[in-house]
mmCIF file of C-alpha atoms in Angstrom:
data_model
loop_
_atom_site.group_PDB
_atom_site.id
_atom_site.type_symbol
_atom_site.label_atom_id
_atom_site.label_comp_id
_atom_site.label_asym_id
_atom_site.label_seq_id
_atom_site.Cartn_x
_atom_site.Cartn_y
_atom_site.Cartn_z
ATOM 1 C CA UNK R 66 3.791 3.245 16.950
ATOM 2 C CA UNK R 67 4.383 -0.031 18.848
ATOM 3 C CA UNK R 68 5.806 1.453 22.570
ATOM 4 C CA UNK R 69 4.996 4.328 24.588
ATOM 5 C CA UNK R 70 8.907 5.282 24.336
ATOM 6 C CA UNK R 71 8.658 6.219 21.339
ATOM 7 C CA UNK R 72 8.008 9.661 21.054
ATOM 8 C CA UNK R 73 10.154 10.895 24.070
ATOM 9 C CA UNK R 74 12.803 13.228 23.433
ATOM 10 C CA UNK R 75 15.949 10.528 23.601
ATOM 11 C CA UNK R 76 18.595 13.353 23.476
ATOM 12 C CA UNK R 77 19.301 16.556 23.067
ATOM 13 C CA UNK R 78 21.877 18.543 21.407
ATOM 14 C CA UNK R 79 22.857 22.665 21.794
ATOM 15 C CA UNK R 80 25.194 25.410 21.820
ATOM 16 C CA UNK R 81 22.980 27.388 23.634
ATOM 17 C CA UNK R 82 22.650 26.497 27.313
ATOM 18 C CA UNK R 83 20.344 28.792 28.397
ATOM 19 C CA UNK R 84 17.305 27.343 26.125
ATOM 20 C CA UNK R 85 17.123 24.257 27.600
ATOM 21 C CA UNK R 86 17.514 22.332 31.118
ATOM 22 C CA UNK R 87 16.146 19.244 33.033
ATOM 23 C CA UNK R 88 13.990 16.260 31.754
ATOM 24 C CA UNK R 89 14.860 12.693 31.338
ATOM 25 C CA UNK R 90 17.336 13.218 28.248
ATOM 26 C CA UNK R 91 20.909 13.728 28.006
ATOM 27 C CA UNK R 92 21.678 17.069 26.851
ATOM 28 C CA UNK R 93 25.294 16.700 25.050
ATOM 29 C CA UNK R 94 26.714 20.684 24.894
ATOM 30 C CA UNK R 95 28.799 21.616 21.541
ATOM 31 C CA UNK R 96 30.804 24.551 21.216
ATOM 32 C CA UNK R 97 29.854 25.645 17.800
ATOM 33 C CA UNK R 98 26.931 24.806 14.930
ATOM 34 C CA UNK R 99 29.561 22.065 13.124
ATOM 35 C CA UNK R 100 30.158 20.449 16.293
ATOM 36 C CA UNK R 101 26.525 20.134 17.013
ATOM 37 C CA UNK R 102 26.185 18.608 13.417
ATOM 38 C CA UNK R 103 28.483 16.162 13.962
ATOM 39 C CA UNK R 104 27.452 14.872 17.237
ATOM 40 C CA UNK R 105 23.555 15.262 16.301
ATOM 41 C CA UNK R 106 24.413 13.591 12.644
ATOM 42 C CA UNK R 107 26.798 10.579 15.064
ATOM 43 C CA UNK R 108 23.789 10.133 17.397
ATOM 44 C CA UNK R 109 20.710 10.171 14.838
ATOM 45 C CA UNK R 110 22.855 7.105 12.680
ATOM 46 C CA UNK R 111 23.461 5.289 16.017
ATOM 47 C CA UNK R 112 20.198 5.108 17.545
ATOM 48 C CA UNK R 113 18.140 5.670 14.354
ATOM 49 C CA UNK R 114 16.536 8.636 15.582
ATOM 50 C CA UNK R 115 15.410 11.807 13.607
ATOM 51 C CA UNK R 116 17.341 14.929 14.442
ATOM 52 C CA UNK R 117 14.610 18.278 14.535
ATOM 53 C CA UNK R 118 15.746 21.750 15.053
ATOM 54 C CA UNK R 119 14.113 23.969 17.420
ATOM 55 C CA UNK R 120 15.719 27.011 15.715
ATOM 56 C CA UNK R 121 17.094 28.374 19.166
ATOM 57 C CA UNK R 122 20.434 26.347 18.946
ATOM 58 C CA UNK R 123 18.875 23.415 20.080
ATOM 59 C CA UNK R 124 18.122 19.986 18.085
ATOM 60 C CA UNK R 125 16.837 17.291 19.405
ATOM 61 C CA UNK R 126 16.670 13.431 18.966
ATOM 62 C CA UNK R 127 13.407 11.521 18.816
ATOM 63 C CA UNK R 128 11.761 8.091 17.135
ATOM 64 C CA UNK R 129 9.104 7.989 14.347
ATOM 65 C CA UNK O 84 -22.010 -38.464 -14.573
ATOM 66 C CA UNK O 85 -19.739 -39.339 -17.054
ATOM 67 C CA UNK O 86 -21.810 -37.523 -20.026
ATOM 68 C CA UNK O 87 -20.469 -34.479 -17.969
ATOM 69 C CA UNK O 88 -17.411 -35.413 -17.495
ATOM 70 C CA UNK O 89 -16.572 -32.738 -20.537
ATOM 71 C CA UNK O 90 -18.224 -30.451 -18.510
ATOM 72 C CA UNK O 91 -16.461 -30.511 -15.552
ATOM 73 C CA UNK O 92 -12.734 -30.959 -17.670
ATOM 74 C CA UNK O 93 -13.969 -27.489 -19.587
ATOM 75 C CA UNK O 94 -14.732 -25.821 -16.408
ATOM 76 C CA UNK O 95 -11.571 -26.720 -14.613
ATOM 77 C CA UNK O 96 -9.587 -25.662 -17.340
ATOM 78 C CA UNK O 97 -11.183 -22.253 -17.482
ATOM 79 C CA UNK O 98 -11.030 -21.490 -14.139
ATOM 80 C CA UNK O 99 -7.435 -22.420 -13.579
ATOM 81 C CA UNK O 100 -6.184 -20.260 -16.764
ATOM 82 C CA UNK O 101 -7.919 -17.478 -15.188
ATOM 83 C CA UNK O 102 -6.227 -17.985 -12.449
ATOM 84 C CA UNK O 103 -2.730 -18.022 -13.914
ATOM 85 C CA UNK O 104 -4.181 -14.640 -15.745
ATOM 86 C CA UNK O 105 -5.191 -13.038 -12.471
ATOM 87 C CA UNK O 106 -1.348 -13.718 -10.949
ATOM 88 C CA UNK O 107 -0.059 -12.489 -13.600
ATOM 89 C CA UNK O 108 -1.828 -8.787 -13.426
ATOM 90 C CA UNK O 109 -1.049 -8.801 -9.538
ATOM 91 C CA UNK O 110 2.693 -8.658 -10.172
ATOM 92 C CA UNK O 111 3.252 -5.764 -8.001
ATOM 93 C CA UNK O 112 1.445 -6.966 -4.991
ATOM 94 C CA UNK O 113 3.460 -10.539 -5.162
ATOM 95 C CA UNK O 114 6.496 -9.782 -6.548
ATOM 96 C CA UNK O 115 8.130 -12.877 -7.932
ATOM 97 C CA UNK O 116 8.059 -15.704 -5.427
ATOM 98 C CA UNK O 117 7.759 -18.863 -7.354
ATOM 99 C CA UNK O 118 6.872 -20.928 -4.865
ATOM 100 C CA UNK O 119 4.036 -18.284 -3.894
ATOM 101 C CA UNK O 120 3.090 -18.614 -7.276
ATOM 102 C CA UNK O 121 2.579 -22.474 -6.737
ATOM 103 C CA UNK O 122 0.837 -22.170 -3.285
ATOM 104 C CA UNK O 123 -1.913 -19.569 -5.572
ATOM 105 C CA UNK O 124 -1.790 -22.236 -8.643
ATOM 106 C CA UNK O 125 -2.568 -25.481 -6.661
ATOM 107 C CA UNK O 126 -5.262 -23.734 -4.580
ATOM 108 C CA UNK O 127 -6.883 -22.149 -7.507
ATOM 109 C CA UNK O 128 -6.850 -25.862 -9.503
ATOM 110 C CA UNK O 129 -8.926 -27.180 -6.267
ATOM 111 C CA UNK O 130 -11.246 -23.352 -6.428
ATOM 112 C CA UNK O 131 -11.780 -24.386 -10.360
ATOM 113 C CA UNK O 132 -12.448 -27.973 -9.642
ATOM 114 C CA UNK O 133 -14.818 -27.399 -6.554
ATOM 115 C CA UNK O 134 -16.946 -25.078 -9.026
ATOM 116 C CA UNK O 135 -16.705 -27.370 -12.251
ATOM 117 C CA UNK O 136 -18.212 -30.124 -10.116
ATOM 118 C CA UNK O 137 -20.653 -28.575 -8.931
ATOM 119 C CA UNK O 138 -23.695 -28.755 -10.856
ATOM 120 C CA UNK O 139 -23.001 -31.726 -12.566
ATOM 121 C CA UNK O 140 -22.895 -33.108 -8.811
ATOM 122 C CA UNK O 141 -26.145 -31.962 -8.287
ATOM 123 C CA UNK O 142 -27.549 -33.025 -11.581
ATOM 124 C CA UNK O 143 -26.203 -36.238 -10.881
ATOM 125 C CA UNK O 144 -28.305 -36.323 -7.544
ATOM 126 C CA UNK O 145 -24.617 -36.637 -4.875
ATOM 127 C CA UNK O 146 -26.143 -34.438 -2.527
ATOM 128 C CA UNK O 147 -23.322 -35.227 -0.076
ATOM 129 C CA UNK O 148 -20.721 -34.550 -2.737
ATOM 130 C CA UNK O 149 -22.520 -31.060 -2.848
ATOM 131 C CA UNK O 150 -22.154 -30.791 1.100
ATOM 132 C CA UNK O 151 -18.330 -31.018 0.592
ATOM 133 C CA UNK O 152 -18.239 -28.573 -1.658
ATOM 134 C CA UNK O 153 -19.122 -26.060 0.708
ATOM 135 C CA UNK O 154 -17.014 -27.413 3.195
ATOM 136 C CA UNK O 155 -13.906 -27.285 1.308
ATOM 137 C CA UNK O 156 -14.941 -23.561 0.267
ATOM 138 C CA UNK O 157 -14.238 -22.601 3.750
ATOM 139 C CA UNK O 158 -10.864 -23.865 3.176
ATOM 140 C CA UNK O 159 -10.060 -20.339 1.236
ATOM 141 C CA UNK O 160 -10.631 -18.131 4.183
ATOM 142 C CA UNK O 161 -7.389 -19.426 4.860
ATOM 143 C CA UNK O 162 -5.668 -18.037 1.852
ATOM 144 C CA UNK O 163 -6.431 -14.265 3.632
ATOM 145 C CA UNK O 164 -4.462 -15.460 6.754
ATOM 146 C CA UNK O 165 -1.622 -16.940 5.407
ATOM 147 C CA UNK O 166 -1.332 -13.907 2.651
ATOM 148 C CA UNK O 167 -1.338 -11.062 5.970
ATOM 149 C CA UNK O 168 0.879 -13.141 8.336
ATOM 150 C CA UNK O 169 3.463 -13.609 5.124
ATOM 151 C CA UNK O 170 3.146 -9.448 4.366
ATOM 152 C CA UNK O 171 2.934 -8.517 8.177
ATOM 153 C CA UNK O 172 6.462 -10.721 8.589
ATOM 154 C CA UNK O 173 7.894 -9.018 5.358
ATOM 155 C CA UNK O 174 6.499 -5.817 6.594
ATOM 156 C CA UNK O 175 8.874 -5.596 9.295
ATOM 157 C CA UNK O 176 12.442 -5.460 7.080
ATOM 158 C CA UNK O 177 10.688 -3.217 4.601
ATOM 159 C CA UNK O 178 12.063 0.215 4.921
ATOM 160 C CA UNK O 179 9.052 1.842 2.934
ATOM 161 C CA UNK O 180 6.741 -0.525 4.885
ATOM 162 C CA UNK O 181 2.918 -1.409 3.297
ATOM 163 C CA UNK O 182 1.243 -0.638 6.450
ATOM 164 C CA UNK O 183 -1.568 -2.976 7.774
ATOM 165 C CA UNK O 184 -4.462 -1.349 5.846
ATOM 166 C CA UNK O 185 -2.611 -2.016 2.292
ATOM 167 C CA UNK O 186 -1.475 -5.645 3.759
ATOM 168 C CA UNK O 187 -5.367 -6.044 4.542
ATOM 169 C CA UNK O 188 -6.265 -4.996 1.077
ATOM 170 C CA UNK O 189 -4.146 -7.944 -0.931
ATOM 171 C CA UNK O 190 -4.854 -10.402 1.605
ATOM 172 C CA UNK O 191 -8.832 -9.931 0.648
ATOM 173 C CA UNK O 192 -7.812 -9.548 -2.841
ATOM 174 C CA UNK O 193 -6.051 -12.807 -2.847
ATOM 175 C CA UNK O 194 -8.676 -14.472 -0.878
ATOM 176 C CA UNK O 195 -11.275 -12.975 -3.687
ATOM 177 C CA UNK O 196 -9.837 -14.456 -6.542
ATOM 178 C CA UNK O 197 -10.222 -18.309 -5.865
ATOM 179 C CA UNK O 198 -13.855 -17.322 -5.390
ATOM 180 C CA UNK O 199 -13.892 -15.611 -8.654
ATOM 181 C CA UNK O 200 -12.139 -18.653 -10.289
ATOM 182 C CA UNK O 201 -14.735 -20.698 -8.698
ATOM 183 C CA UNK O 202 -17.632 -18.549 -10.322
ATOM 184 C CA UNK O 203 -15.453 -18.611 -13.698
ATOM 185 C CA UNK O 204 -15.642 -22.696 -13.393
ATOM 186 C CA UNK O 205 -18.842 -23.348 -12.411
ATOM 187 C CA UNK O 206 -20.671 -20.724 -14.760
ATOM 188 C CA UNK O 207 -18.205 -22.590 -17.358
ATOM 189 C CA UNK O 208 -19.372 -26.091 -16.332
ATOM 190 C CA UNK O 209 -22.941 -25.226 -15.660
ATOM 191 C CA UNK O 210 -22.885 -23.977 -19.717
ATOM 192 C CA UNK O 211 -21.497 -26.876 -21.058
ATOM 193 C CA UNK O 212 -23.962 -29.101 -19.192
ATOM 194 C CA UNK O 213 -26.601 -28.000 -21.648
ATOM 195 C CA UNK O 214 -24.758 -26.288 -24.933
ATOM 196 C CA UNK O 215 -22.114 -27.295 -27.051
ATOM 197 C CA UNK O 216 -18.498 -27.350 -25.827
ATOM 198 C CA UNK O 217 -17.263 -24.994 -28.100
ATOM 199 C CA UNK O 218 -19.981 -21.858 -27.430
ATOM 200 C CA UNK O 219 -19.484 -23.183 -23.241
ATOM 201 C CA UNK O 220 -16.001 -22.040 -23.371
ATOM 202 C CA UNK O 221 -16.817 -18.651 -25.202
ATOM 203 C CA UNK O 222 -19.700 -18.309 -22.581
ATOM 204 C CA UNK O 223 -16.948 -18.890 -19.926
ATOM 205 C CA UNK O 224 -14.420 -16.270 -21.185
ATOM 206 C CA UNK O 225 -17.252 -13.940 -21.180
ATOM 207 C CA UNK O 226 -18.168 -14.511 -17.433
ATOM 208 C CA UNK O 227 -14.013 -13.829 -16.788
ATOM 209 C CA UNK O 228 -14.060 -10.871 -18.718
ATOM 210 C CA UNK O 229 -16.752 -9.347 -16.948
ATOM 211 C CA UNK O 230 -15.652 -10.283 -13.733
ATOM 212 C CA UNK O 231 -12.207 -8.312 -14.144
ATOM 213 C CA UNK O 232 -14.120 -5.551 -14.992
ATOM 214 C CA UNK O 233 -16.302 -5.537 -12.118
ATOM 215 C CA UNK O 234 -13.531 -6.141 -9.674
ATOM 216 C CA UNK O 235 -11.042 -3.398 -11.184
ATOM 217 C CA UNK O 236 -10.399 -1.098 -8.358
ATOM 218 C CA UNK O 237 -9.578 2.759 -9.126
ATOM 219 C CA UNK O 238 -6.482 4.270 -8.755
ATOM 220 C CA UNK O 239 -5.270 8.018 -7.091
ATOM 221 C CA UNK O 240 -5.430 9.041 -10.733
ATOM 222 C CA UNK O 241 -9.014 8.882 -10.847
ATOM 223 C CA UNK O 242 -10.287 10.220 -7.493
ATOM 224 C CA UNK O 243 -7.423 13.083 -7.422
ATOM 225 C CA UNK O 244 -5.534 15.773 -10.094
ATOM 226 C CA UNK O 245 -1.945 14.923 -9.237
ATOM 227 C CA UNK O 246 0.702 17.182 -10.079
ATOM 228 C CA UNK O 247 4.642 18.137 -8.864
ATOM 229 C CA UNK O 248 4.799 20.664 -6.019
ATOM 230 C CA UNK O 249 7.695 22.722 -4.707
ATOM 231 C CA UNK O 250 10.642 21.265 -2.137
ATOM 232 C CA UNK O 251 11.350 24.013 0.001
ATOM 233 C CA UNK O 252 12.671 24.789 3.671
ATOM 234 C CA UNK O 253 11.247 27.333 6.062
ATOM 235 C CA UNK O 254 13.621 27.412 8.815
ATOM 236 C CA UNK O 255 13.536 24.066 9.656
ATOM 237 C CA UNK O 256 10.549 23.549 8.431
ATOM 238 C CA UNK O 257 10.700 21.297 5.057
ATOM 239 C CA UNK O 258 7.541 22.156 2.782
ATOM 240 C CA UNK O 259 6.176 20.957 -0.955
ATOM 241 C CA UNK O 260 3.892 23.973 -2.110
ATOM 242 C CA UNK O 261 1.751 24.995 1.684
ATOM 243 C CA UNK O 262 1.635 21.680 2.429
ATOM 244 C CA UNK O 263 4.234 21.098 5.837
ATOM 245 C CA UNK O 264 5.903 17.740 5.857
ATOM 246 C CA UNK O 265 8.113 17.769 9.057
ATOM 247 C CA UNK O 266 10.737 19.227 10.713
ATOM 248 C CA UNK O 267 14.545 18.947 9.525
ATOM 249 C CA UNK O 268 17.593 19.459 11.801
ATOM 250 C CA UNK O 269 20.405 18.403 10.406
ATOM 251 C CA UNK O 270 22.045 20.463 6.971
ATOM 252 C CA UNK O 271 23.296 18.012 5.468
ATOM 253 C CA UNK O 272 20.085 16.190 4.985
ATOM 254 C CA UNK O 273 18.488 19.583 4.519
ATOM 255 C CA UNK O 274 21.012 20.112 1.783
ATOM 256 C CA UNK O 275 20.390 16.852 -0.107
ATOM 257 C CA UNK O 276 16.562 17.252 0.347
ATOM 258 C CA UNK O 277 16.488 20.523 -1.723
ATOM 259 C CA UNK O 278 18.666 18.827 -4.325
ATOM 260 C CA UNK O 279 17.158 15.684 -5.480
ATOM 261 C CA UNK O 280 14.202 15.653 -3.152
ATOM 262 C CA UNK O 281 10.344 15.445 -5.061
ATOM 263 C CA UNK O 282 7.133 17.095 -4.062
ATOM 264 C CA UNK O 283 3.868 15.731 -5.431
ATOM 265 C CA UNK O 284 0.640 17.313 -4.375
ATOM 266 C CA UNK O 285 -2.688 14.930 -4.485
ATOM 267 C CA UNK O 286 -5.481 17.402 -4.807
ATOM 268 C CA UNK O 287 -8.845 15.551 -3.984
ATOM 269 C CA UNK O 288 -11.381 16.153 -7.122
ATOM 270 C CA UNK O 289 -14.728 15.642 -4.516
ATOM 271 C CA UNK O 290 -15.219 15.393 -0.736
ATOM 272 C CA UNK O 291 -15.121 11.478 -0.734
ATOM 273 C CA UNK O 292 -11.509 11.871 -2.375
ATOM 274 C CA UNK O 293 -10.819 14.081 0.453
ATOM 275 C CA UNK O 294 -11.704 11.685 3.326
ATOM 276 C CA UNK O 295 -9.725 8.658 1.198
ATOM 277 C CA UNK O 296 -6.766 11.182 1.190
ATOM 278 C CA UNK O 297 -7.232 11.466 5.224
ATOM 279 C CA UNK O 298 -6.502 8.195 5.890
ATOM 280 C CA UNK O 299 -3.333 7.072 7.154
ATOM 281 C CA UNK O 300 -3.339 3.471 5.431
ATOM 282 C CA UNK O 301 -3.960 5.156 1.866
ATOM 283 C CA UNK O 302 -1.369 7.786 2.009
ATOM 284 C CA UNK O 303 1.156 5.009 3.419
ATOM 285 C CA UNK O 304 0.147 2.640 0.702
ATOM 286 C CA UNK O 305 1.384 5.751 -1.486
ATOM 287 C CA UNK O 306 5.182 6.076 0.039
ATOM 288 C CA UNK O 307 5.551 2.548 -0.169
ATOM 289 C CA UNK O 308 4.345 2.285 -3.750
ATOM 290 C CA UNK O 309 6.337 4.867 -4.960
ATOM 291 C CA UNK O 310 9.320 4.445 -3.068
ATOM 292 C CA UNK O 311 9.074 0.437 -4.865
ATOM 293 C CA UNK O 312 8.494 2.216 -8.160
ATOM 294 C CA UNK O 313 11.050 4.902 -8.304
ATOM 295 C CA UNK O 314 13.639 3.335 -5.425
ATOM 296 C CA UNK O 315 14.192 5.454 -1.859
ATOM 297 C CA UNK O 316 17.373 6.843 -1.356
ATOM 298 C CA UNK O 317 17.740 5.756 2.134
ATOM 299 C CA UNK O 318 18.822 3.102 4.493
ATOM 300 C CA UNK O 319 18.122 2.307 7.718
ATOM 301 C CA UNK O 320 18.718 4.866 10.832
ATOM 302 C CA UNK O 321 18.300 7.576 8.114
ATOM 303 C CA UNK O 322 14.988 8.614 9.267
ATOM 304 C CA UNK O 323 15.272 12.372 7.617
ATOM 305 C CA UNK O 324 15.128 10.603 3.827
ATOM 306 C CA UNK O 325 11.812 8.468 4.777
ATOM 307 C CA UNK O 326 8.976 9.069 2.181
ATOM 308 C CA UNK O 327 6.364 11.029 3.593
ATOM 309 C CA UNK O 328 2.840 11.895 2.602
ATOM 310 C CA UNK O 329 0.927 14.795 4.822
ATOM 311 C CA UNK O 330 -2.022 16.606 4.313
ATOM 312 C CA UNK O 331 -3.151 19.801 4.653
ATOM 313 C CA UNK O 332 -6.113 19.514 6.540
ATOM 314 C CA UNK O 333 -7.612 23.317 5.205
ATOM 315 C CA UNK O 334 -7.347 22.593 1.543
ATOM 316 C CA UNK O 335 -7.831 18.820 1.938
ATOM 317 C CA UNK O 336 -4.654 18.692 0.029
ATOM 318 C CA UNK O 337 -2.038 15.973 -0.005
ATOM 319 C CA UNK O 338 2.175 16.372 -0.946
ATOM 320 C CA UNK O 339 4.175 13.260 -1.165
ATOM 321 C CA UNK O 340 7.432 14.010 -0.548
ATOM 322 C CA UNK O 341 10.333 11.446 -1.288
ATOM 323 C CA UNK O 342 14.113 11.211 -1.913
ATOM 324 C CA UNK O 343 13.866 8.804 -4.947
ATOM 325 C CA UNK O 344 16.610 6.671 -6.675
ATOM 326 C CA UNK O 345 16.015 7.905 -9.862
ATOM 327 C CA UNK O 346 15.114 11.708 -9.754
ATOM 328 C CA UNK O 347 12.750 11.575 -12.532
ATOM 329 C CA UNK O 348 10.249 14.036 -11.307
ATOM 330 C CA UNK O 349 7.334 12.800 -14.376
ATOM 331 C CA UNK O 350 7.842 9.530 -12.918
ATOM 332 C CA UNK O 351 6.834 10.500 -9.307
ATOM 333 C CA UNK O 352 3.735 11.838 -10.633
ATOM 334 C CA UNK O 353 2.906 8.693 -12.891
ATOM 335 C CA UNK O 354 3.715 6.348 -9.468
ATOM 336 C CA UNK O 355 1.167 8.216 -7.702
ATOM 337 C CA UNK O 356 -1.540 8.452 -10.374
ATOM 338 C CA UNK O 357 -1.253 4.599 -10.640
ATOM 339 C CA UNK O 358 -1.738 4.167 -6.519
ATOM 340 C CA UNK O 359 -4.606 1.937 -6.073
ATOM 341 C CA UNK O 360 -7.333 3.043 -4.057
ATOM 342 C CA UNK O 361 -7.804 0.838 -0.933
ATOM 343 C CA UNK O 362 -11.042 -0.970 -0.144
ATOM 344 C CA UNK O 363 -10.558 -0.080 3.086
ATOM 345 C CA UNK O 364 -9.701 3.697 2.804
ATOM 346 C CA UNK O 365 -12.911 4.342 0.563
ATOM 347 C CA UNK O 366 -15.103 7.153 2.266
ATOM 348 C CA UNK O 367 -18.654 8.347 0.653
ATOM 349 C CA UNK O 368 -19.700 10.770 2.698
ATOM 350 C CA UNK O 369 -21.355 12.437 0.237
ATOM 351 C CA UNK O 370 -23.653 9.465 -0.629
ATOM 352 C CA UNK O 371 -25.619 11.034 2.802
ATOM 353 C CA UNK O 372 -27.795 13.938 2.955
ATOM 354 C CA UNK O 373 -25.352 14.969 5.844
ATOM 355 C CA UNK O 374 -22.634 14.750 3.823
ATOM 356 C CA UNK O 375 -24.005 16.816 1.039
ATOM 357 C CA UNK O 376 -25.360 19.478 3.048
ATOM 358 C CA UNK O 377 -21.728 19.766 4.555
ATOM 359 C CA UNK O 378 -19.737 19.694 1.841
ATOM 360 C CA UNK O 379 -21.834 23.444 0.108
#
């Protein structure tokens, strides 16, 4: 609400390449669904940032 | 002036019991600070005084005494500052904040009452000046009474039928009944949200109730309340377990979803029904002939 950061995409997570590419956030690859839990569930705690799924094999990391 | 000195004793003392009444119905606005409750106490002793004195000022021809009267009323706007600045700084390490149109709300409500302990003592004093003591004080309570009455806000209960909806996940997708809430990634919070998550669905009884429901300040007022009511299971960086309250902007609908402490789903409903309505969320569209023709 406060800053126009906010509501960028702050990182991304996948195990599937292909769907995503480009853009100002760090895209962190994981080799299979748990591992993309673990590093989404490690990130979202860290920088206190809601994980979404885009239901290709993609989730990604933003502020509400 | 000192025939009315009983007057003016009478009149103080009403007004400040009412005010110690009125903190003590406010306790979930102002939850026990007792040196807020002494800040609210002394200023509503100098409220009551300013209206005991002041008709038997004027009877007693001290025109200028009169002139500080309304000076020192100004003094109360005050009391609406100091009340937002405290909430707005409290606000921040809330984790079910208030949200600036609730904060608003007490701060006027707070501000309000030294006027209405004011009215209380000088409708008190202004009695006694001419009947008995004794029927004074009666005529005093009376004036309180009524004024609680008048000032009694309604809550969600009244302007909405509020009932438990379904948790569910579609996809991603976290839903209570039709009503989308947001977008979950991670299963582990999706896990723990079907388990002891609550849905409660606020469906507007009129068109007003629909455009209070819009408004973003009312339906935060209602995650905060509940989540101080029933507890939030969350801490901070765990943004997935947040409160939420969206609408359905078809049906006009409203679902409160929440992750509460104690996963009493009766009690969720009861939190909500007992939401106050906020001053500054209340619509009446249909009080216009546009509104009315819209609404068919």
């Amino acid at each position: 609400m406060q800053g126009e950061i906010l509501h960028n995409i702050i990182a991304i997570v996948t195990t599937n390449p292909k769907s995503v590419g480009g853009g100002g956030a760090p895209i962190f690859y994981a080799a299979n669904e748990a591992e993309r839990e673990k590093i989404a569930l490690y990130l979202s705690r860290i920088l206190n940032a809601m994980v979404h799924d885009l239901e290709n094999g993609t989730y990604f990391l933003t502020h509400h | 002036m000192l025939e009315n000195i009983g007057a003016v004793i009478l009149g103080l003392a009403l007004g400040f019991l009412y005010r110690l009444y009125l903190l003590r119905i406010d306790y979930r606005q102002y939850p026990s600070y007792p040196h807020g409750y002494i800040a609210h106490l002394s200023l509503g002793f100098i409220a009551a005084l300013l209206g005991a004195v002041a008709l038997p000022a004027l009877l007693a021809k001290e025109y200028a005494a009169v002139t500080f009267l309304s000076l020192a009323a100004q003094q109360f706007r005050e009391i609406r500052n100091m009340e937002r600045k405290t909430l707005e700084q409290l606000d921040m390490s809330e984790l079910v904040p208030r949200g600036p149109d609730y904060i608003e709300g007490i701060a006027r409500v707070f501000e309000g009452r030294n006027y209405l302990v004011m009215l209380v003592a000088l409708a008190t004093s202004s009695l006694a000046t001419f009947i008995p003591l004794g029927w004074s004080a009666v005529g005093g309570i009376i004036v309180a009474v009524v004024l609680s009455r008048l000032k009694k806000g309604k809550t969600l209960g009244d302007i909405a039928i509020v009932r438990l909806g379904r948790v569910h996940f579609r996809g991603a997708l976290l839903f209570v009944d039709d009503i989308l809430i947001m977008n979950v990634g991670l299963k582990d919070a999706k896990k723990m949200i079907t388990e002891l998550g609550i849905g409660v669905v606020i469906e507007p009884k009129t068109d007003d109730a629909r455009a209070t429901l819009a408004n973003m300040g009312q339906r935060q007022a209602i995650n905060h309340e509940v989540a101080t009511l029933l507890g939030a299971r969350k801490d901070f960086a765990e943004p997935e377990f947040t409160p939420l309250c969206r609408l359905n902007t078809e049906t006009g609908r409203a679902a409160l979803f929440i992750l509460p402490v104690e996963p009493d789903p009766e009690l969720a409903v009861l939190a909500v029904r007992k939401v106050p309505v906020l001053e500054s969320a209340i619509r009446r569209p249909l009080d216009t002939i546009i509104g009315r023709k819209a609404s068919d």
